[in-house]
mmCIF file of C-alpha atoms in Angstrom:
data_model
loop_
_atom_site.group_PDB
_atom_site.id
_atom_site.type_symbol
_atom_site.label_atom_id
_atom_site.label_comp_id
_atom_site.label_asym_id
_atom_site.label_seq_id
_atom_site.Cartn_x
_atom_site.Cartn_y
_atom_site.Cartn_z
ATOM 1 C CA THR A 170 0.027 0.317 -0.096
ATOM 2 C CA LEU A 171 1.085 3.641 -0.997
ATOM 3 C CA TRP A 172 -0.236 6.502 0.571
ATOM 4 C CA LEU A 173 0.139 9.610 -1.220
ATOM 5 C CA ASP A 174 0.611 13.202 -0.125
ATOM 6 C CA GLN A 175 -0.591 15.205 -2.923
ATOM 7 C CA ARG A 176 1.699 18.565 -3.613
ATOM 8 C CA GLY A 177 1.165 20.985 -0.676
ATOM 9 C CA THR A 178 -0.310 18.364 1.471
ATOM 10 C CA GLY A 179 0.685 15.927 4.634
ATOM 11 C CA LEU A 180 4.206 15.642 4.745
ATOM 12 C CA SER A 181 4.579 17.084 1.446
ATOM 13 C CA THR A 182 6.202 20.518 0.902
ATOM 14 C CA PRO A 183 3.378 23.152 2.084
ATOM 15 C CA ILE A 184 2.255 26.576 0.284
ATOM 16 C CA THR A 185 3.142 28.891 2.913
ATOM 17 C CA PRO A 186 3.492 32.884 3.274
ATOM 18 C CA ASP A 187 7.129 32.612 3.349
ATOM 19 C CA VAL A 188 6.811 30.668 -0.573
ATOM 20 C CA LEU A 189 4.360 33.059 -1.589
ATOM 21 C CA ALA A 190 6.113 36.217 -0.133
ATOM 22 C CA GLU A 191 9.313 35.273 -2.465
ATOM 23 C CA LEU A 192 6.897 35.769 -5.571
ATOM 24 C CA SER A 193 6.679 39.700 -6.357
ATOM 25 C CA SER A 194 3.942 39.200 -9.015
ATOM 26 C CA ASP A 195 0.624 37.729 -9.015
ATOM 27 C CA ALA A 196 1.331 36.350 -12.734
ATOM 28 C CA GLU A 197 4.461 34.845 -10.675
ATOM 29 C CA LYS A 198 1.837 33.409 -8.007
ATOM 30 C CA ALA A 199 -0.434 31.984 -10.491
ATOM 31 C CA GLU A 200 2.205 30.303 -12.611
ATOM 32 C CA TYR A 201 3.382 28.662 -8.712
ATOM 33 C CA PHE A 202 -0.233 27.500 -7.776
ATOM 34 C CA LYS A 203 -0.354 25.549 -11.750
ATOM 35 C CA HIS A 204 1.751 22.815 -10.168
ATOM 36 C CA PHE A 205 -0.911 22.009 -7.649
ATOM 37 C CA ARG A 206 -3.464 21.257 -10.228
ATOM 38 C CA ALA A 207 -4.949 17.614 -10.366
ATOM 39 C CA ASP A 208 -3.004 17.140 -13.500
ATOM 40 C CA SER A 209 0.445 17.992 -12.126
ATOM 41 C CA ILE A 210 -0.839 15.212 -9.096
ATOM 42 C CA VAL A 211 -0.942 12.370 -11.525
ATOM 43 C CA LYS A 212 1.952 13.351 -13.383
ATOM 44 C CA ASP A 213 3.331 12.576 -10.306
ATOM 45 C CA CYS A 214 1.632 9.570 -9.604
ATOM 46 C CA GLU A 215 2.210 7.871 -13.036
ATOM 47 C CA ALA A 216 6.277 8.915 -12.281
ATOM 48 C CA ILE A 217 5.776 6.717 -8.938
ATOM 49 C CA ARG A 218 4.024 3.786 -10.698
ATOM 50 C CA LYS A 219 6.799 3.680 -13.313
ATOM 51 C CA VAL A 220 9.149 3.245 -10.747
ATOM 52 C CA LEU A 221 7.342 1.190 -9.056
ATOM 53 C CA LEU A 222 5.735 -1.431 -11.272
ATOM 54 C CA GLY A 223 7.887 -0.206 -14.782
ATOM 55 C CA ASP A 224 10.455 -3.194 -14.463
ATOM 56 C CA LYS A 225 7.538 -6.101 -14.152
ATOM 57 C CA GLU A 226 7.453 -8.359 -16.847
ATOM 58 C CA LYS A 227 4.480 -9.177 -17.714
ATOM 59 C CA PRO A 228 2.012 -5.732 -18.574
ATOM 60 C CA GLU A 229 -0.658 -6.562 -16.432
ATOM 61 C CA ASP A 230 1.500 -6.662 -13.728
ATOM 62 C CA ARG A 231 2.479 -2.852 -14.293
ATOM 63 C CA LYS A 232 -0.980 -1.766 -13.215
ATOM 64 C CA TRP A 233 -2.316 -0.706 -10.105
ATOM 65 C CA THR A 234 -5.509 -0.029 -8.061
ATOM 66 C CA ILE A 235 -6.200 3.552 -7.142
ATOM 67 C CA LEU A 236 -8.558 4.887 -4.461
ATOM 68 C CA GLY A 237 -9.023 8.812 -3.862
ATOM 69 C CA GLN A 238 -11.793 10.507 -1.685
ATOM 70 C CA SER A 239 -13.362 13.812 -2.278
ATOM 71 C CA PHE A 240 -10.273 15.465 -3.978
ATOM 72 C CA GLY A 241 -8.469 12.131 -4.116
ATOM 73 C CA GLY A 242 -11.411 10.842 -6.018
ATOM 74 C CA PHE A 243 -11.308 13.666 -8.741
ATOM 75 C CA CYS A 244 -7.441 12.900 -8.838
ATOM 76 C CA ALA A 245 -8.235 9.280 -9.378
ATOM 77 C CA LEU A 246 -10.496 9.993 -12.388
ATOM 78 C CA THR A 247 -7.896 12.431 -13.785
ATOM 79 C CA TYR A 248 -5.409 9.916 -13.557
ATOM 80 C CA LEU A 249 -7.815 7.133 -15.326
ATOM 81 C CA SER A 250 -8.611 9.832 -18.690
ATOM 82 C CA PHE A 251 -4.779 10.589 -18.946
ATOM 83 C CA TYR A 252 -3.182 6.999 -17.956
ATOM 84 C CA SER A 253 -5.803 4.229 -18.215
ATOM 85 C CA GLU A 254 -3.431 2.047 -19.511
ATOM 86 C CA GLY A 255 -1.422 1.850 -16.018
ATOM 87 C CA VAL A 256 -4.838 1.073 -14.480
ATOM 88 C CA LYS A 257 -6.110 -1.949 -12.708
ATOM 89 C CA GLU A 258 -9.280 -0.860 -10.809
ATOM 90 C CA VAL A 259 -10.428 2.466 -9.495
#
């Protein structure tokens, strides 16, 4: 079992006032926040799946089961739309 702290939550690097203070313009802040969207989170998940399962011999063994609740459920569906070939079940 793997538990993922998506970007900015849990033990991942948080978004703090200090981080935002380093960004001088609203455009820079908007660009920074783009990295916390669902598409970035699912790219992280796919990179993790490839590291953990990518060297398995059988294609079926390279797939995993994903589960998400609330925003995690939205991310699970987003993952399914981007990387369905890596999913055994949701």
